[in-house]
CSV table of C-alpha atoms (C1' of nucleotides) in Angstrom, one decimal:
chain,number,residue,atom,x,y,z
J,139,MET,CA,40.0,51.9,111.4
J,140,LYS,CA,36.5,51.4,112.1
J,141,ILE,CA,35.0,49.0,109.4
J,142,GLU,CA,31.6,50.0,108.5
J,143,ARG,CA,28.4,48.2,106.9
J,144,PRO,CA,28.5,47.9,103.3
J,145,ARG,CA,26.1,50.3,101.4
J,146,GLY,CA,22.6,49.4,101.5
J,147,THR,CA,22.7,46.8,104.5
J,148,ARG,CA,21.5,47.3,107.5
J,149,ASP,CA,21.9,46.0,111.3
J,150,PHE,CA,19.0,45.1,113.2
J,151,LEU,CA,18.6,45.7,117.0
J,152,PRO,CA,16.7,43.3,119.4
J,153,ASP,CA,13.9,45.6,119.6
J,154,GLU,CA,13.6,45.9,115.6
J,155,MET,CA,14.1,42.4,115.3
J,156,GLU,CA,11.4,41.4,117.6
J,157,ARG,CA,9.0,43.7,115.5
J,158,ARG,CA,10.4,41.7,112.2
J,159,ARG,CA,9.9,38.3,113.7
J,160,ALA,CA,6.5,39.3,114.8
J,161,ILE,CA,5.1,40.3,111.6
J,162,GLU,CA,7.2,37.5,109.9
J,163,ALA,CA,4.8,35.4,111.9
J,164,VAL,CA,2.1,36.7,111.2
J,165,MET,CA,2.8,36.2,107.3
J,166,ARG,CA,3.9,32.4,107.6
J,167,ARG,CA,0.8,31.7,110.4
J,168,ILE,CA,-1.4,33.0,107.6
J,169,ALA,CA,0.1,30.9,104.5
J,170,GLU,CA,0.1,28.0,106.5
J,171,SER,CA,-3.3,28.5,107.0
J,172,TYR,CA,-3.7,28.3,103.7
J,173,GLY,CA,-2.0,25.0,103.4
J,174,TYR,CA,1.3,26.7,102.1
J,175,ARG,CA,4.5,24.9,103.3
J,176,GLU,CA,7.9,26.7,103.7
J,177,ILE,CA,11.1,26.3,101.1
J,178,ALA,CA,14.1,27.5,101.1
J,179,THR,CA,16.7,28.4,97.9
J,180,PRO,CA,20.8,29.0,97.9
J,181,THR,CA,21.4,32.2,98.5
J,182,PHE,CA,23.5,32.1,95.4
J,183,GLU,CA,22.5,30.7,92.1
J,184,HIS,CA,23.6,30.5,88.6
J,185,LEU,CA,24.1,33.8,86.5
J,186,GLU,CA,21.9,32.3,84.0
J,187,LEU,CA,18.8,31.3,86.3
J,188,PHE,CA,18.2,35.1,86.2
J,189,THR,CA,19.2,36.4,82.8
J,190,ILE,CA,16.7,33.9,80.8
J,191,LYS,CA,13.0,35.7,81.6
J,192,SER,CA,13.3,38.3,83.9
J,193,GLY,CA,14.1,41.0,82.0
J,194,GLU,CA,16.9,43.1,80.8
J,195,GLY,CA,16.4,45.7,84.0
J,196,ILE,CA,17.5,42.8,86.3
J,197,ILE,CA,20.9,42.2,84.9
J,198,GLU,CA,22.6,45.5,85.4
J,199,GLU,CA,21.4,45.2,89.1
J,200,MET,CA,22.7,41.6,90.1
J,201,TYR,CA,25.3,41.0,92.6
J,202,ALA,CA,27.1,38.9,89.8
J,203,PHE,CA,30.0,37.3,90.5
J,204,LYS,CA,32.7,34.2,89.1
J,205,ASP,CA,33.3,31.8,91.3
J,206,LYS,CA,36.9,30.1,91.8
J,207,GLY,CA,35.9,27.7,89.0
J,208,GLY,CA,35.2,30.5,86.7
J,209,ARG,CA,31.5,30.2,87.1
J,210,ASP,CA,28.9,32.9,86.7
J,211,LEU,CA,26.8,32.9,90.1
J,212,ALA,CA,24.6,35.9,91.1
J,213,LEU,CA,23.1,36.3,94.5
J,214,ARG,CA,19.3,35.9,93.9
J,215,PRO,CA,17.9,39.7,93.2
J,216,GLU,CA,14.2,37.5,93.9
J,217,LEU,CA,12.9,34.1,94.2
J,218,THR,CA,10.3,33.1,91.9
J,219,ALA,CA,13.1,31.8,89.5
J,220,PRO,CA,14.9,30.2,92.3
J,221,VAL,CA,11.6,28.9,93.5
J,222,VAL,CA,10.5,27.7,89.4
J,223,ARG,CA,13.8,25.8,89.3
J,224,LEU,CA,13.3,24.0,92.4
J,225,PHE,CA,10.3,22.7,91.2
J,226,VAL,CA,11.7,21.5,88.0
J,227,ASN,CA,14.4,19.7,89.6
J,228,GLU,CA,12.9,18.4,92.4
J,229,CYS,CA,8.9,18.5,92.6
J,230,SER,CA,8.0,18.0,89.2
J,231,VAL,CA,6.0,14.6,89.5
J,232,MET,CA,4.5,15.8,92.7
J,233,PRO,CA,0.9,15.7,93.0
J,234,LYS,CA,-0.2,19.1,92.3
J,235,PRO,CA,-0.7,22.1,93.0
J,236,LEU,CA,1.8,22.7,95.0
J,237,ARG,CA,1.7,25.2,97.7
J,238,PHE,CA,5.0,26.8,98.7
J,239,TYR,CA,6.1,29.8,100.5
J,240,TYR,CA,9.7,31.6,101.1
J,241,PHE,CA,11.0,34.0,103.6
J,242,ALA,CA,14.1,35.2,102.3
J,243,ASN,CA,17.1,38.1,101.9
J,244,CYS,CA,17.8,39.1,98.1
J,245,PHE,CA,19.9,41.6,96.6
J,246,ARG,CA,20.4,44.0,94.3
J,247,TYR,CA,22.9,46.3,93.5
J,248,GLU,CA,20.7,49.6,93.3
J,249,ARG,CA,21.0,53.0,94.7
J,250,PRO,CA,19.9,52.6,98.2
J,251,GLN,CA,17.0,55.2,99.1
J,252,LYS,CA,13.6,54.9,101.5
J,253,GLY,CA,12.5,51.6,101.2
J,254,ARG,CA,15.0,50.2,99.2
J,255,TYR,CA,18.1,48.4,100.4
J,256,ARG,CA,20.9,46.3,98.3
J,257,GLU,CA,19.9,43.5,101.0
J,258,PHE,CA,16.3,43.0,101.6
J,259,TRP,CA,13.8,40.5,102.3
J,260,GLN,CA,10.5,39.4,100.8
J,261,PHE,CA,8.0,36.9,101.8
J,262,GLY,CA,6.2,35.4,98.9
J,263,VAL,CA,4.4,32.6,98.1
J,264,GLU,CA,3.9,30.3,94.6
J,265,LEU,CA,0.6,28.2,93.6
J,266,ILE,CA,2.0,25.5,91.0
J,267,GLY,CA,0.0,23.8,88.5
J,268,SER,CA,-3.0,25.4,88.3
J,269,SER,CA,-4.1,28.1,85.6
J,270,SER,CA,-7.9,28.5,86.9
J,271,TYR,CA,-9.0,31.6,87.9
J,272,LEU,CA,-9.1,29.8,91.3
J,273,ALA,CA,-5.7,29.7,91.8
J,274,ASP,CA,-5.8,34.0,91.0
J,275,ALA,CA,-8.5,34.1,93.5
J,276,GLU,CA,-6.4,31.9,96.4
J,277,VAL,CA,-3.4,34.0,95.6
J,278,ILE,CA,-5.2,37.3,95.7
J,279,THR,CA,-7.1,36.6,98.7
J,280,LEU,CA,-4.1,35.2,100.4
J,281,ALA,CA,-2.0,38.3,99.9
J,282,TYR,CA,-4.9,40.5,100.8
J,283,ARG,CA,-5.7,38.8,104.3
J,284,ILE,CA,-1.8,39.4,105.3
J,285,MET,CA,-1.7,42.9,104.3
J,286,GLU,CA,-5.2,43.0,106.4
J,287,GLU,CA,-3.9,41.4,109.3
J,288,LEU,CA,-1.0,43.8,109.5
J,289,LYS,CA,-3.4,46.5,109.5
J,290,LEU,CA,-1.9,47.8,106.6
J,291,ASP,CA,-3.3,50.9,104.8
J,292,PHE,CA,-2.9,49.6,101.2
J,293,GLU,CA,-4.4,49.8,97.7
J,294,LEU,CA,-5.2,46.6,95.7
J,295,HIS,CA,-4.9,46.6,91.9
J,296,ILE,CA,-5.4,43.9,89.8
J,297,GLY,CA,-5.0,43.8,86.3
J,298,HIS,CA,-3.9,40.8,83.1
J,299,VAL,CA,-1.8,41.6,81.2
J,300,GLY,CA,-3.3,39.0,78.3
J,301,LEU,CA,-5.1,41.9,77.2
J,302,LEU,CA,-2.1,43.9,76.3
J,303,ARG,CA,-0.1,40.4,75.3
J,304,HIS,CA,-3.4,39.3,72.6
J,305,LEU,CA,-2.9,43.5,71.2
J,306,LEU,CA,0.8,43.2,70.5
J,307,ARG,CA,0.4,39.4,69.1
J,308,ASP,CA,1.9,40.7,65.5
J,309,VAL,CA,4.2,43.0,67.0
J,310,GLU,CA,8.0,41.1,67.2
J,311,GLU,CA,9.0,40.3,70.8
J,312,GLU,CA,11.6,42.2,71.7
J,313,LYS,CA,9.8,45.3,70.4
J,314,ALA,CA,7.0,44.2,72.2
J,315,ALA,CA,8.9,43.9,75.5
J,316,ILE,CA,9.6,47.6,75.4
J,317,VAL,CA,6.4,48.5,75.1
J,318,MET,CA,5.4,46.2,77.9
J,319,ARG,CA,8.3,48.4,79.9
J,320,LEU,CA,7.5,51.5,79.1
J,321,ILE,CA,3.5,50.9,80.2
J,322,ASP,CA,5.4,49.6,83.7
J,323,LYS,CA,7.2,52.3,84.2
J,324,LYS,CA,3.6,54.1,83.5
J,325,ASP,CA,6.0,56.4,80.4
J,326,VAL,CA,3.0,57.5,78.1
J,327,GLU,CA,5.0,59.8,76.2
J,328,GLY,CA,7.8,57.4,75.9
J,329,LEU,CA,5.0,54.6,74.6
J,330,ILE,CA,3.7,57.3,72.1
J,331,LYS,CA,7.2,57.7,71.0
J,332,HIS,CA,8.0,54.1,70.8
J,333,LEU,CA,4.6,53.1,69.0
J,334,GLU,CA,5.6,55.9,66.4
J,335,GLU,CA,8.7,54.7,65.9
J,336,ILE,CA,7.8,50.6,65.5
J,337,LYS,CA,5.4,51.5,62.5
J,338,ALA,CA,2.4,50.5,64.5
J,339,PRO,CA,-0.8,50.8,63.1
J,340,GLN,CA,-2.8,53.8,64.3
J,341,ASP,CA,-5.9,51.5,65.6
J,342,LEU,CA,-3.2,49.4,67.9
J,343,SER,CA,-1.6,52.2,69.4
J,344,GLU,CA,-4.9,53.3,69.9
J,345,ALA,CA,-6.3,50.6,71.6
J,346,ILE,CA,-3.0,50.6,73.6
J,347,LEU,CA,-3.3,54.4,74.9
J,348,SER,CA,-6.9,53.7,75.9
J,349,LEU,CA,-6.9,50.3,77.4
J,350,ILE,CA,-3.9,51.5,79.7
J,351,GLU,CA,-5.9,53.9,80.7
J,352,LEU,CA,-9.0,51.7,81.7
J,353,SER,CA,-8.9,51.6,85.5
J,354,GLY,CA,-11.8,51.4,88.2
J,355,GLY,CA,-14.5,48.9,89.1
J,356,ARG,CA,-14.8,45.5,87.4
J,357,ASP,CA,-17.4,47.8,84.9
J,358,VAL,CA,-14.3,48.5,83.2
J,359,LEU,CA,-13.6,45.0,82.1
J,360,LYS,CA,-16.7,45.2,79.5
J,361,ASP,CA,-15.1,48.2,78.2
J,362,ALA,CA,-11.3,46.3,77.8
J,363,SER,CA,-13.3,43.4,76.2
J,364,GLU,CA,-14.6,45.8,73.5
J,365,LEU,CA,-11.4,47.7,73.0
J,366,THR,CA,-9.2,44.2,72.7
J,367,GLY,CA,-11.7,41.5,71.6
J,368,PHE,CA,-10.1,39.7,74.6
J,369,ASP,CA,-12.2,37.3,76.4
J,370,ILE,CA,-12.4,38.4,79.9
J,371,GLY,CA,-14.3,35.5,81.6
J,372,HIS,CA,-10.9,34.7,83.5
J,373,MET,CA,-11.7,37.9,85.1
J,374,GLU,CA,-15.0,37.8,85.6
J,375,LYS,CA,-15.3,34.9,87.4
J,376,LEU,CA,-12.1,35.9,89.3
J,377,CYS,CA,-13.8,39.0,90.5
J,378,ASP,CA,-16.9,37.5,91.7
J,379,VAL,CA,-14.8,35.0,94.1
J,380,LEU,CA,-12.8,38.0,95.4
J,381,ASP,CA,-16.4,39.7,95.4
J,382,SER,CA,-18.3,37.1,97.6
J,383,MET,CA,-14.5,37.0,99.8
J,384,GLY,CA,-14.7,40.6,100.5
J,385,VAL,CA,-11.8,41.5,98.9
J,386,GLU,CA,-11.3,45.3,97.9
J,387,TYR,CA,-9.4,45.8,94.4
J,388,THR,CA,-9.2,48.2,91.6
J,389,ILE,CA,-9.4,46.8,88.5
J,390,ASP,CA,-6.4,48.2,86.4
J,391,LEU,CA,-5.4,47.3,83.2
J,392,GLY,CA,-2.3,49.7,82.9
J,393,ILE,CA,-0.2,47.2,85.4
J,394,ALA,CA,2.2,45.6,83.2
J,395,ARG,CA,5.2,44.3,86.0
J,396,GLY,CA,8.4,44.6,85.6
J,397,LEU,CA,9.4,40.8,84.3
J,398,ASP,CA,8.4,40.0,81.1
J,399,TYR,CA,7.6,36.1,82.5
J,400,TYR,CA,4.1,37.2,83.4
J,401,THR,CA,1.3,36.2,81.7
J,402,GLY,CA,-1.9,36.4,82.8
J,403,VAL,CA,-4.0,38.4,85.9
J,404,VAL,CA,-1.5,40.2,87.7
J,405,PHE,CA,-1.6,42.3,90.7
J,406,GLU,CA,0.4,45.1,93.1
J,407,ALA,CA,-0.8,46.4,96.0
J,408,TYR,CA,0.7,50.3,96.7
J,409,ALA,CA,0.9,51.7,100.1
J,410,GLU,CA,1.2,55.4,101.6
J,411,GLY,CA,4.0,56.5,103.6
J,412,LEU,CA,6.9,55.2,101.9
J,413,GLY,CA,8.3,58.1,99.5
J,414,ALA,CA,9.0,56.9,95.7
J,415,GLN,CA,8.3,53.3,96.7
J,416,ASN,CA,5.1,52.7,97.5
J,417,GLN,CA,4.6,49.1,96.1
J,418,ILE,CA,4.7,46.5,98.8
J,419,CYS,CA,3.3,43.5,97.1
J,420,GLY,CA,3.6,42.3,93.7
J,421,GLY,CA,2.7,39.0,91.6
J,422,GLY,CA,0.6,37.6,89.1
J,423,SER,CA,0.7,34.2,87.0
J,424,TYR,CA,3.3,33.3,84.8
J,425,ARG,CA,5.0,29.9,82.8
J,426,LEU,CA,8.4,29.7,84.0
J,427,ALA,CA,9.5,25.8,84.2
J,428,HIS,CA,9.4,25.4,80.8
J,429,LEU,CA,12.4,27.6,80.3
J,430,PHE,CA,14.1,25.5,83.2
J,431,GLY,CA,14.4,22.6,81.5
J,432,GLY,CA,10.8,21.3,82.8
J,433,GLU,CA,7.1,21.0,81.5
J,434,ASP,CA,5.1,23.8,80.7
J,435,VAL,CA,3.6,24.6,83.9
J,436,PRO,CA,1.1,27.3,84.6
J,437,SER,CA,2.1,28.9,88.1
J,438,THR,CA,0.4,31.9,90.3
J,439,GLY,CA,2.4,33.5,93.0
J,440,PHE,CA,3.0,37.3,94.7
J,441,ALA,CA,6.0,38.5,96.9
J,442,LEU,CA,5.7,41.0,99.6
J,443,GLY,CA,8.4,43.9,100.0
J,444,PHE,CA,8.9,42.8,104.0
J,445,ASP,CA,10.8,46.1,104.8
J,446,ARG,CA,8.5,48.0,103.4
J,447,ILE,CA,5.9,46.5,105.2
J,448,VAL,CA,8.1,46.6,107.9
J,449,GLU,CA,8.2,50.2,107.8
J,450,ILE,CA,4.9,51.2,107.9
J,451,CYS,CA,3.5,48.5,110.2
J,452,LYS,CA,2.1,49.9,113.4
J,453,LEU,CA,1.6,46.4,114.6
J,454,THR,CA,3.7,45.9,118.1
J,455,PRO,CA,5.0,42.4,119.5
J,456,GLU,CA,4.0,42.0,122.6
J,457,GLU,CA,7.2,42.5,125.4
J,458,LYS,CA,8.4,39.0,126.7
J,459,THR,CA,8.0,38.8,130.5
J,460,VAL,CA,12.0,38.1,132.4
J,461,VAL,CA,12.8,37.2,135.5
J,462,VAL,CA,16.0,38.2,136.9
J,463,VAL,CA,17.7,35.7,139.8
J,464,ALA,CA,19.5,37.7,141.7
J,465,ASN,CA,22.0,36.5,144.7
J,466,VAL,CA,23.7,37.3,147.9
J,467,GLY,CA,27.0,35.6,147.4
J,468,LEU,CA,25.5,32.4,146.2
J,469,GLU,CA,25.8,32.5,142.4
J,470,ASN,CA,25.9,29.1,141.8
J,471,GLU,CA,22.7,28.6,143.3
J,472,ALA,CA,21.4,31.6,141.2
J,473,PHE,CA,22.8,29.6,138.3
J,474,LYS,CA,20.4,26.3,139.2
J,475,LEU,CA,17.5,28.0,140.5
J,476,ALA,CA,17.0,30.0,136.9
J,477,ASP,CA,18.1,26.6,135.1
J,478,LEU,CA,15.1,25.5,136.5
J,479,LEU,CA,12.7,28.1,135.8
J,480,ARG,CA,13.8,28.0,132.4
J,481,ARG,CA,13.0,24.5,132.1
J,482,HIS,CA,9.5,25.5,132.9
J,483,GLY,CA,8.9,28.3,130.2
J,484,ILE,CA,10.2,31.5,132.1
J,485,CYS,CA,12.9,33.9,130.7
J,486,ALA,CA,15.8,34.0,133.6
J,487,ILE,CA,18.2,36.0,133.9
J,488,THR,CA,21.2,35.9,136.4
J,489,ASP,CA,24.8,38.0,137.3
J,490,VAL,CA,27.6,37.4,134.9
J,491,MET,CA,29.3,40.5,136.3
J,492,GLU,CA,29.8,39.5,139.9
J,493,ARG,CA,28.2,42.3,140.9
J,494,SER,CA,26.5,43.8,144.2
J,495,LEU,CA,22.5,42.8,145.2
J,496,LYS,CA,21.7,46.5,144.7
J,497,ARG,CA,23.5,46.7,140.9
J,498,GLN,CA,21.7,43.5,140.3
J,499,LEU,CA,18.6,45.0,141.0
J,500,SER,CA,19.5,48.0,139.1
J,501,PHE,CA,20.2,45.8,136.3
J,502,ALA,CA,17.2,44.3,136.8
J,503,ASN,CA,15.2,47.7,136.4
J,504,ASP,CA,17.4,48.4,133.4
J,505,VAL,CA,16.1,45.5,131.1
J,506,ASN,CA,12.2,45.7,132.3
J,507,ALA,CA,12.0,42.6,134.1
J,508,ARG,CA,8.9,41.9,135.8
J,509,PHE,CA,10.2,40.2,138.7
J,510,ALA,CA,13.8,39.7,140.9
J,511,VAL,CA,13.8,36.5,142.5
J,512,ILE,CA,16.7,37.0,145.0
J,513,ILE,CA,18.4,34.0,146.9
J,514,GLY,CA,20.5,34.3,149.6
J,515,LYS,CA,22.1,32.7,152.9
J,516,LYS,CA,18.4,33.3,154.2
J,517,GLU,CA,16.5,31.6,151.5
J,518,ILE,CA,18.8,28.8,151.3
J,519,GLU,CA,18.2,28.3,155.2
J,520,SER,CA,14.3,28.7,155.2
J,521,GLY,CA,13.6,27.1,152.1
J,522,ARG,CA,11.7,30.1,150.6
J,523,TYR,CA,12.7,32.5,147.4
J,524,THR,CA,12.2,36.2,147.6
J,525,VAL,CA,10.2,37.1,144.9
J,526,LYS,CA,10.1,40.6,144.4
J,527,ASP,CA,7.3,42.1,142.0
J,528,MET,CA,9.5,45.5,140.3
J,529,ALA,CA,6.5,47.6,139.5
J,530,SER,CA,5.0,47.6,142.6
J,531,GLY,CA,8.1,46.8,144.7
J,532,GLU,CA,6.8,44.3,147.4
J,533,SER,CA,8.2,41.0,147.9
J,534,LEU,CA,6.9,38.0,148.9
J,535,GLN,CA,8.5,34.6,150.6
J,536,LEU,CA,7.8,31.5,148.4
J,537,GLU,CA,8.6,28.1,148.2
J,538,PHE,CA,9.8,26.5,144.9
J,539,ASP,CA,6.4,25.1,143.7
J,540,SER,CA,4.8,28.6,144.8
J,541,LEU,CA,7.0,30.3,142.8
J,542,LEU,CA,6.6,28.3,139.8
J,543,GLU,CA,3.1,29.1,140.1
J,544,TYR,CA,3.3,32.8,141.3
J,545,LEU,CA,5.6,33.3,138.2
J,546,SER,CA,3.7,31.1,135.5
J,547,SER,CA,0.9,32.7,136.5
J,548,ASN,CA,1.9,36.5,135.8
J,549,ILE,CA,3.8,35.8,132.7
J,550,LYS,CA,2.6,36.5,129.7
J,551,TYR,CA,3.7,33.2,127.1
J,552,LYS,CA,5.4,34.9,124.2
J,553,LYS,CA,3.5,33.2,121.3
J,554,SER,CA,5.6,31.7,118.5
F,103,G,C1',24.9,55.8,87.0
F,104,C,C1',23.0,61.5,88.1
F,105,C,C1',21.0,65.4,90.8
F,106,C,C1',20.3,67.7,96.4
F,107,G,C1',21.5,67.8,101.5
F,108,G,C1',24.1,65.6,105.3
F,109,A,C1',28.6,63.3,108.7
F,110,U,C1',31.8,65.8,116.0
F,111,G,C1',31.8,60.1,121.9
F,112,G,C1',27.4,53.9,121.8
F,113,G,C1',23.5,57.7,121.2
F,114,G,C1',21.7,63.1,120.8
F,115,U,C1',24.3,67.6,120.4
F,116,A,C1',27.4,72.9,120.8
F,117,G,C1',31.2,75.4,118.6
F,118,A,C1',33.8,77.1,114.8
F,119,G,C1',41.1,78.6,110.9
F,120,G,C1',44.6,79.2,117.1
F,121,U,C1',46.0,76.1,124.4
F,122,U,C1',43.3,70.5,127.0
F,123,A,C1',36.8,70.1,121.5
F,124,U,C1',30.6,71.9,124.9
F,125,C,C1',26.7,69.7,127.1
F,126,C,C1',22.9,65.7,127.7
F,127,U,C1',22.6,60.6,127.7
F,128,C,C1',25.0,56.5,128.2
F,129,U,C1',28.9,52.5,129.8
F,130,G,C1',32.0,50.4,134.0
F,131,G,C1',32.8,51.6,139.1
F,132,G,C1',31.9,53.8,144.2
F,133,A,C1',29.5,56.5,148.4
F,134,C,C1',26.1,52.2,149.9
F,135,U,C1',28.5,43.8,150.8
F,136,G,C1',20.5,42.0,151.3
F,137,U,C1',16.9,44.9,148.0
F,138,G,C1',16.3,48.8,141.6
F,139,G,C1',14.3,53.6,139.9
F,140,A,C1',16.6,59.5,143.1
F,141,U,C1',21.3,62.0,144.2
F,142,C,C1',26.8,62.8,144.4
F,143,C,C1',31.9,61.4,143.0
F,144,C,C1',35.5,58.8,140.2
F,145,A,C1',36.3,57.1,135.2
F,146,G,C1',35.9,55.4,129.7
F,147,G,C1',34.7,57.7,125.2
F,148,A,C1',34.7,61.5,119.7
F,149,G,C1',35.4,66.0,114.6
F,150,C,C1',34.1,59.5,107.9
F,151,C,C1',38.1,58.4,105.2
F,152,G,C1',42.5,60.2,101.8
F,153,G,C1',44.7,64.5,100.0
F,154,G,C1',45.4,69.7,99.6
F,155,U,C1',45.4,75.3,101.3
F,156,U,C1',47.7,77.4,106.0
F,157,C,C1',52.9,78.7,110.9
F,158,G,C1',48.3,76.3,112.5
F,159,A,C1',42.3,72.3,109.8
F,160,A,C1',36.9,69.3,113.5
F,161,U,C1',36.5,74.3,110.8
F,162,C,C1',38.1,75.9,104.4
F,163,C,C1',38.8,72.9,99.4
F,164,C,C1',39.0,68.5,96.2
F,165,G,C1',38.3,63.3,95.8
F,166,G,C1',36.0,58.8,98.3
F,167,U,C1',33.3,56.4,101.9
F,168,C,C1',28.4,56.4,104.3
F,169,C,C1',23.4,58.3,105.4
F,170,G,C1',18.7,60.9,104.0
F,171,G,C1',15.7,62.6,99.9
F,172,G,C1',15.1,62.2,94.6
F,173,C,C1',15.9,60.6,89.2
F,174,C,C1',17.4,56.4,87.1
F,175,C,C1',15.6,51.3,87.7
F,176,C,C1',12.5,48.0,90.6
F,177,A,C1',12.2,41.5,90.7
RNA sequence: GCCCGGAUGGGGUAGAGGUUAUCCUCUGGGACUGUGGAUCCCAGGAGCCGGGUUCGAAUCCCGGUCCGGGCCCCA
């Protein structure tokens, strides 16, 4: 019986991997240009890391298990909590701010559908140590530049959960969390019902319902301020920076985020063409470190839904140039020549099927080789290799140095 | 966890309760041991799994698995 892939997982063939790597390279390049450096955390962690403050929704959707020592573990469902744990464990005395980025697979036990898999990849950054509007500005700009560079058709929404939390300051934490959850779901009916159930004062309910409707240009901030009495200076300054950087956005005070740990500015980006799963980026500022035994350090970050972005990104990687070294009864010589070419940065393929020259050239054609170098008795005797341009069909006789120069000048090097 | 629709060689498909399951593509070899893309020949390879109905099931029924879409949820 054939063994199938587990549900919600995927295999990636070379063409797709090249696309994925090209997109990943753009993300890395831009993050690194902002001074962010890569980190990695374990694929599994103690279950507790994710249950402390990630919200109740997360628990049912995790790949959780007991190891042979009876420990409760879970495959990471996201990376913010692991990164903060790493920070608390290893980096709490490093000079702040810290700029980290990651690219890693995550796991969630959910019903797969378009743009949603049980194993998926996230690219994200965390800027640890600052609560300034400048931290929000940097992180949002970084996310924006990546999506822009990838030529995505997206819409960026920015909000601030501080306003909602301010309104809900006298409501019990558990009840407030449910309110936030309903707002995140955009379930207004459910929200009204819940507000009635918890006997929220009339003016509070009205303020919440009006606030989450506020969406548009930055002028809605003033309305929000009047509505909540919350100081929106942070948001105003953030908008000033973003405007000056040419970052386009919509202020949306109905963003609540599914995770319970966000405390300040929050943002999301949506794209077309993904069906129900249209969110490609989510982030904001949060305070998590104190929950994992560290100091109370403010942080800001975001995660990009890598697989969703791959699905809609039209970027195509440059094709790698391949040279086939074909031989006529001189396999050994072909191996040696190919080896030399490779040392000079050329991708060279030799026959390993013991095929005829004809078949070797046919294979060169199949793999889209740009050139075929032929090596046989004649070439060894004359000291000149035959090079065939597979597109034109023409061939030349060249000594090794000129061959190298000829190939190099016609080959597009793959940027990495 | 729920709802809808699917599943036939590696990929794309045809058929439909009854001999050896159709075609295209593909893969390996050959015609053709110093020159690829064309053509021809040979070979290879399939009805998701399990149960039921039936003399007989790839086909009908049930359950499961996986895929696509949606709900829920979304970190």
